[in-house]
XYZ file of C-alpha atoms in Angstrom:
409
model
C -162.528 -112.990 -14.400
C -162.315 -110.009 -16.670
C -158.956 -108.696 -15.378
C -157.713 -112.524 -15.557
C -158.567 -112.718 -18.744
C -156.660 -109.495 -19.913
C -153.264 -110.981 -17.859
C -153.736 -113.720 -20.177
C -153.952 -112.114 -23.565
C -150.828 -109.816 -22.274
C -148.999 -112.736 -21.313
C -149.712 -114.359 -24.701
C -148.802 -111.196 -26.581
C -145.323 -110.851 -24.507
C -144.930 -114.640 -25.579
C -145.602 -113.940 -29.269
C -143.319 -110.864 -28.914
C -140.413 -112.816 -27.299
C -140.672 -115.533 -30.376
C -140.605 -112.664 -32.670
C -137.567 -111.557 -31.195
C -135.716 -114.285 -30.903
C -136.709 -115.555 -34.772
C -135.237 -111.699 -35.997
C -132.314 -112.349 -33.456
C -131.099 -115.388 -35.271
C -131.459 -114.244 -38.629
C -129.517 -111.148 -38.448
C -125.884 -109.808 -37.312
C -125.379 -107.941 -34.623
C -123.040 -104.992 -35.329
C -121.415 -102.219 -33.166
C -121.537 -98.588 -34.072
C -122.963 -99.376 -37.493
C -119.726 -100.811 -39.071
C -117.855 -103.769 -39.560
C -114.494 -104.271 -38.606
C -112.033 -107.111 -38.909
C -108.062 -107.347 -39.136
C -106.176 -108.689 -42.218
C -102.245 -108.048 -42.505
C -101.098 -107.286 -45.854
C -97.312 -108.567 -47.412
C -96.502 -104.878 -48.276
C -97.637 -101.994 -49.959
C -95.327 -99.641 -52.147
C -95.943 -96.112 -53.170
C -94.358 -94.619 -56.074
C -94.145 -91.078 -57.265
C -92.851 -89.613 -60.203
C -92.697 -85.526 -60.936
C -94.829 -83.730 -63.441
C -92.662 -84.490 -67.408
C -94.230 -81.518 -69.112
C -95.528 -77.906 -67.463
C -97.033 -75.672 -69.453
C -96.955 -71.596 -68.871
C -98.258 -68.528 -70.486
C -95.711 -68.235 -73.044
C -93.822 -71.613 -73.004
C -94.249 -75.478 -72.953
C -90.963 -76.883 -70.574
C -90.254 -80.839 -70.703
C -88.390 -82.021 -67.720
C -85.637 -83.984 -68.780
C -84.216 -85.071 -65.410
C -87.693 -86.668 -64.130
C -87.476 -88.767 -67.308
C -85.661 -92.177 -66.260
C -84.900 -92.871 -70.018
C -82.070 -88.838 -69.918
C -79.533 -91.318 -68.035
C -78.789 -93.598 -71.340
C -79.999 -91.416 -74.334
C -79.294 -88.103 -76.361
C -80.734 -84.812 -76.236
C -82.264 -86.089 -79.799
C -83.548 -88.583 -78.385
C -85.229 -86.747 -75.668
C -86.518 -83.925 -78.391
C -88.615 -86.621 -80.079
C -90.945 -86.580 -76.953
C -91.163 -82.519 -76.077
C -94.787 -81.413 -77.228
C -94.486 -78.933 -80.611
C -91.290 -80.656 -81.483
C -90.918 -82.533 -84.495
C -87.787 -84.832 -85.455
C -88.058 -86.847 -88.639
C -85.972 -90.001 -89.937
C -83.008 -87.440 -91.053
C -83.323 -86.079 -87.725
C -84.324 -82.530 -89.079
C -85.597 -80.484 -86.196
C -89.239 -78.709 -86.489
C -90.534 -76.352 -84.230
C -94.625 -75.324 -84.166
C -94.365 -76.797 -87.745
C -91.886 -74.820 -89.366
C -87.879 -74.407 -89.567
C -88.222 -70.603 -88.557
C -86.878 -70.987 -84.767
C -83.764 -70.011 -82.858
C -82.105 -72.123 -80.036
C -81.208 -70.911 -76.651
C -78.933 -72.012 -74.354
C -79.664 -71.280 -70.595
C -81.773 -68.263 -71.830
C -79.516 -66.869 -74.575
C -78.828 -67.391 -78.129
C -76.261 -70.049 -78.739
C -75.414 -69.474 -82.747
C -73.185 -72.728 -82.772
C -76.278 -74.809 -81.709
C -78.177 -73.324 -84.212
C -75.652 -73.928 -87.487
C -74.780 -77.190 -86.116
C -77.617 -78.651 -84.104
C -77.765 -81.889 -85.476
C -74.454 -83.270 -84.880
C -74.620 -81.435 -81.222
C -77.657 -83.041 -79.976
C -77.085 -86.345 -81.290
C -73.624 -86.645 -79.491
C -74.790 -84.457 -76.257
C -75.974 -86.897 -73.704
C -79.086 -85.889 -72.107
C -77.662 -86.123 -68.825
C -76.832 -82.977 -68.884
C -79.311 -81.488 -70.185
C -82.231 -79.812 -67.072
C -84.738 -78.814 -69.101
C -86.322 -78.487 -72.741
C -88.427 -75.165 -73.427
C -90.554 -74.143 -76.015
C -91.160 -70.495 -76.072
C -94.129 -70.192 -78.171
C -93.917 -66.447 -77.724
C -90.563 -65.240 -78.646
C -91.430 -61.571 -78.085
C -91.372 -58.372 -80.275
C -87.170 -58.173 -80.637
C -87.215 -61.809 -82.115
C -90.946 -61.161 -84.200
C -88.912 -58.855 -86.332
C -86.494 -61.245 -87.449
C -88.924 -63.650 -88.657
C -88.739 -66.160 -86.005
C -91.732 -68.250 -84.806
C -90.871 -69.999 -81.884
C -87.432 -70.765 -79.357
C -86.071 -74.056 -78.002
C -84.397 -73.069 -75.045
C -81.907 -75.837 -73.583
C -81.736 -75.297 -69.633
C -78.326 -77.112 -68.968
C -77.776 -78.572 -65.682
C -76.492 -75.995 -63.212
C -73.928 -75.902 -61.299
C -74.120 -73.005 -59.541
C -74.544 -74.091 -56.102
C -71.518 -76.567 -56.120
C -68.222 -75.412 -55.472
C -65.360 -76.852 -57.028
C -65.058 -78.926 -60.459
C -67.574 -81.560 -61.788
C -66.830 -82.811 -65.067
C -68.620 -85.758 -67.348
C -67.079 -87.983 -70.211
C -69.005 -90.335 -72.464
C -67.735 -92.340 -75.834
C -69.664 -94.709 -78.136
C -68.576 -96.581 -81.006
C -70.754 -98.296 -83.373
C -71.017 -101.215 -86.007
C -70.267 -98.407 -88.576
C -67.047 -97.712 -87.539
C -68.569 -93.975 -85.699
C -66.990 -92.824 -82.849
C -68.553 -90.441 -80.962
C -67.055 -88.383 -77.646
C -68.317 -85.784 -75.457
C -66.437 -84.135 -72.433
C -67.350 -81.471 -70.203
C -65.860 -79.603 -67.182
C -67.765 -77.447 -64.687
C -66.345 -74.983 -61.989
C -67.355 -72.396 -59.769
C -64.773 -70.256 -57.674
C -67.320 -67.746 -55.409
C -68.758 -65.557 -57.958
C -67.139 -67.174 -61.156
C -68.562 -69.582 -63.151
C -67.207 -71.384 -65.778
C -67.745 -74.228 -68.128
C -66.250 -75.708 -71.257
C -66.981 -78.324 -73.475
C -65.587 -80.838 -76.378
C -67.190 -83.447 -78.751
C -66.113 -85.290 -81.556
C -68.253 -87.030 -83.924
C -66.370 -89.539 -86.654
C -67.825 -90.634 -90.249
C -66.017 -93.526 -91.647
C -65.959 -94.232 -95.284
C -68.236 -97.618 -94.505
C -71.022 -95.577 -93.040
C -71.100 -92.783 -95.647
C -71.181 -94.864 -98.849
C -73.640 -94.060 -101.339
C -74.897 -95.323 -104.575
C -77.188 -93.328 -107.173
C -78.616 -94.396 -110.659
C -80.602 -91.833 -112.297
C -82.392 -92.177 -115.975
C -83.510 -88.940 -117.696
C -85.562 -88.874 -120.732
C -85.525 -86.113 -123.125
C -88.936 -85.557 -124.217
C -88.163 -82.901 -127.098
C -85.476 -85.527 -128.665
C -86.140 -88.591 -127.345
C -82.852 -89.103 -126.056
C -82.090 -91.062 -122.793
C -79.299 -90.184 -120.200
C -77.719 -93.148 -117.865
C -75.995 -91.936 -114.824
C -74.546 -93.935 -112.265
C -71.805 -93.013 -109.018
C -70.835 -94.772 -106.012
C -68.848 -92.589 -103.636
C -68.169 -91.917 -99.919
C -67.184 -89.033 -97.483
C -65.585 -89.817 -94.350
C -64.648 -87.436 -92.177
C -65.429 -85.888 -88.651
C -66.394 -83.243 -86.939
C -65.397 -81.066 -83.741
C -67.312 -78.608 -81.582
C -66.062 -76.904 -78.504
C -67.901 -74.336 -76.050
C -66.566 -72.084 -73.465
C -68.855 -70.514 -71.170
C -68.390 -67.955 -68.033
C -70.404 -65.435 -65.951
C -69.799 -63.489 -63.041
C -72.231 -62.308 -60.502
C -71.108 -58.511 -59.629
C -74.140 -58.263 -56.812
C -77.623 -59.611 -56.712
C -78.634 -57.028 -59.306
C -75.794 -57.387 -62.063
C -74.375 -60.368 -64.333
C -71.942 -60.585 -66.750
C -71.363 -63.588 -68.838
C -69.315 -64.135 -71.727
C -69.569 -67.286 -74.219
C -67.157 -68.603 -77.510
C -67.265 -71.740 -79.345
C -68.340 -73.250 -82.491
C -67.496 -76.231 -84.983
C -64.829 -77.229 -87.405
C -65.284 -80.361 -89.598
C -63.480 -81.793 -92.670
C -64.481 -84.299 -95.011
C -62.871 -86.172 -97.921
C -65.409 -86.913 -100.351
C -64.678 -89.191 -103.085
C -66.068 -91.287 -105.678
C -66.520 -92.372 -109.139
C -69.420 -91.871 -112.036
C -70.099 -93.432 -114.970
C -72.238 -90.863 -117.957
C -74.038 -92.080 -121.110
C -76.617 -90.642 -123.253
C -78.746 -92.587 -125.856
C -80.855 -91.689 -128.897
C -84.471 -92.677 -129.109
C -84.105 -95.903 -131.384
C -81.203 -96.680 -128.188
C -78.167 -95.920 -130.139
C -75.186 -94.575 -128.211
C -74.447 -91.216 -128.559
C -71.387 -90.415 -126.391
C -70.289 -91.788 -122.705
C -67.753 -90.836 -120.228
C -66.423 -91.916 -116.908
C -65.693 -89.180 -114.036
C -63.419 -89.755 -110.819
C -64.042 -86.862 -108.146
C -62.264 -86.067 -105.320
C -62.566 -83.355 -102.942
C -59.458 -83.630 -100.026
C -60.114 -79.761 -98.931
C -63.427 -79.986 -97.820
C -63.734 -78.058 -94.712
C -65.884 -76.141 -92.980
C -65.644 -73.942 -89.482
C -67.982 -71.689 -87.707
C -67.433 -69.589 -84.424
C -69.373 -67.424 -82.314
C -69.000 -65.230 -79.345
C -71.440 -63.462 -76.832
C -70.850 -60.689 -74.378
C -73.517 -59.868 -72.075
C -74.465 -57.387 -69.469
C -77.840 -57.662 -67.414
C -78.864 -55.350 -64.781
C -82.249 -55.617 -62.478
C -83.690 -52.776 -61.445
C -85.548 -52.892 -57.852
C -88.751 -53.901 -59.631
C -89.702 -57.302 -59.875
C -89.198 -58.396 -63.668
C -87.584 -55.415 -64.508
C -84.190 -55.679 -66.933
C -81.495 -53.993 -68.772
C -79.594 -56.063 -71.201
C -76.398 -55.125 -73.297
C -74.911 -57.404 -75.701
C -72.420 -57.749 -78.071
C -72.549 -61.074 -80.712
C -69.683 -62.232 -82.963
C -70.028 -64.713 -86.446
C -67.618 -65.969 -88.089
C -67.924 -68.728 -90.966
C -65.206 -69.897 -92.874
C -65.352 -72.489 -95.967
C -62.643 -74.029 -98.002
C -63.073 -76.222 -100.670
C -60.888 -78.217 -103.422
C -62.388 -80.611 -105.781
C -60.436 -82.309 -108.664
C -62.262 -84.283 -111.782
C -60.435 -86.824 -113.781
C -62.733 -88.110 -117.119
C -61.590 -90.994 -118.875
C -63.032 -93.677 -121.384
C -64.526 -90.406 -123.280
C -66.333 -92.058 -126.249
C -68.125 -88.575 -128.593
C -67.897 -86.712 -125.144
C -69.704 -83.199 -125.427
C -66.143 -81.207 -123.817
C -62.965 -81.284 -125.110
C -60.865 -81.310 -121.410
C -59.962 -84.381 -119.799
C -59.875 -82.624 -116.469
C -60.882 -80.158 -113.928
C -59.775 -78.382 -110.407
C -62.527 -76.149 -108.907
C -61.249 -73.912 -105.636
C -63.922 -72.068 -103.464
C -63.175 -69.802 -100.511
C -66.111 -68.206 -98.537
C -65.466 -65.855 -95.497
C -68.793 -64.460 -93.074
C -67.862 -62.421 -90.159
C -71.376 -60.664 -88.463
C -70.990 -58.220 -85.683
C -74.461 -57.603 -83.374
C -74.635 -54.948 -80.643
C -77.966 -55.162 -78.969
C -80.067 -52.817 -76.240
C -82.890 -54.689 -74.406
C -85.342 -52.946 -71.562
C -88.157 -55.416 -70.111
C -90.548 -53.844 -67.639
C -93.957 -55.412 -66.687
C -96.998 -53.644 -66.167
C -98.991 -56.073 -64.540
C -100.268 -59.026 -64.452
C -99.768 -60.667 -67.916
C -98.590 -57.234 -69.861
C -95.219 -55.959 -69.757
C -93.314 -53.775 -72.043
C -90.509 -54.279 -73.985
C -88.038 -51.980 -75.829
C -85.119 -52.597 -77.741
C -82.715 -51.761 -80.357
C -79.850 -53.919 -82.639
C -77.265 -53.084 -84.896
C -76.130 -55.429 -87.487
C -72.783 -55.381 -88.959
C -72.653 -58.291 -91.576
C -69.474 -58.886 -94.161
C -69.863 -61.939 -96.858
C -67.600 -62.328 -99.623
C -66.468 -65.440 -101.689
C -63.310 -66.305 -104.282
C -63.909 -68.914 -106.661
C -61.375 -70.574 -109.376
C -61.677 -72.837 -111.880
C -59.504 -74.525 -114.109
C -59.474 -76.788 -116.832
C -56.720 -79.324 -118.003
C -56.539 -81.280 -121.492
C -54.355 -82.060 -124.138
C -52.559 -78.497 -125.194
C -55.465 -76.958 -123.170
C -55.907 -74.683 -120.077
C -58.526 -73.095 -119.314
C -58.994 -70.592 -116.121
C -61.823 -68.760 -114.811
C -61.959 -66.640 -111.510
C -64.992 -65.701 -110.123
C -65.574 -63.132 -107.028
C -68.540 -62.304 -105.085
C -68.454 -59.596 -101.918
């Protein structure tokens, strides 16, 4: 009986365990390998990758223009608005690191023609021609000596790996009768690489129309002067550059460039000047028609460089010669009419101005790395400048001829 009781108890316990197991199995989900697996077909997955636009190094910040999709339809001036540490205001004035004491390089070399005509060139140059824009925050000892705080380096698209000739032509015309034209050719024959570009920007009378109204009050007398003028200055600007380089071997390179810009404006307009007393009584008045048919300016720059690299990585020796020429020609005519008690007796004037500037620069530089993050840079520079101007002024009237001559050298 004892054994039978134990057997009955065991059977009851086994039955209870079976019921519990059955209940547990009904309320759970059985999985395999501790995971749940299911299959579902997706419509499709699209993966996009974009190159990094901004790259920062020890001495510079670079903006990859070619990686920006908008570079295909915009100008270099538009791209500059995206470059860190570069500011472009509403009048297209460019500041680097918050000030204007910067130089403009092209492909690592100083380009005077860009520096003197930066706004017009950058507004006409397609961004598709530029590979990268760099802000060199540490210009080096030779630039610091000239008060240069930063360098804006424009790296052009390089065709050195291509044989033959490639070219780009772009044109635009605005509703204000403003035409823009830019064309460039790049070719390589063996170790010789040459490029030439030309641009034109026109300004119409409609685009340059201006009107000003000025009121001046004199505190000592209480008199009031009113001045109103309307005018325009249509004209056009031409710029061109020629660049060439020749790889003598892997350690020696010679390069040369010449270019500049020329513009001529037809400034003209009319003005009315009136002076009233403190009691609003007229004192004098006169009208003036001004005309500057010969206002022209040209600036040309040339450069020759020889660069020698040694077997030591990063060490190089450079010899450079630079030529800068500036010529300005101004003729201004003034005709006075409707003169009432005018404070002068002449009825017309003619002013001519001729300015000439010539600069020769010779420079030698040696750069040698001393270790990681350190380098030795030694250079010398000689500059010869010649600046002179010749001004004449003549006044006309009834039985009146007054001439003056001013020369500045």
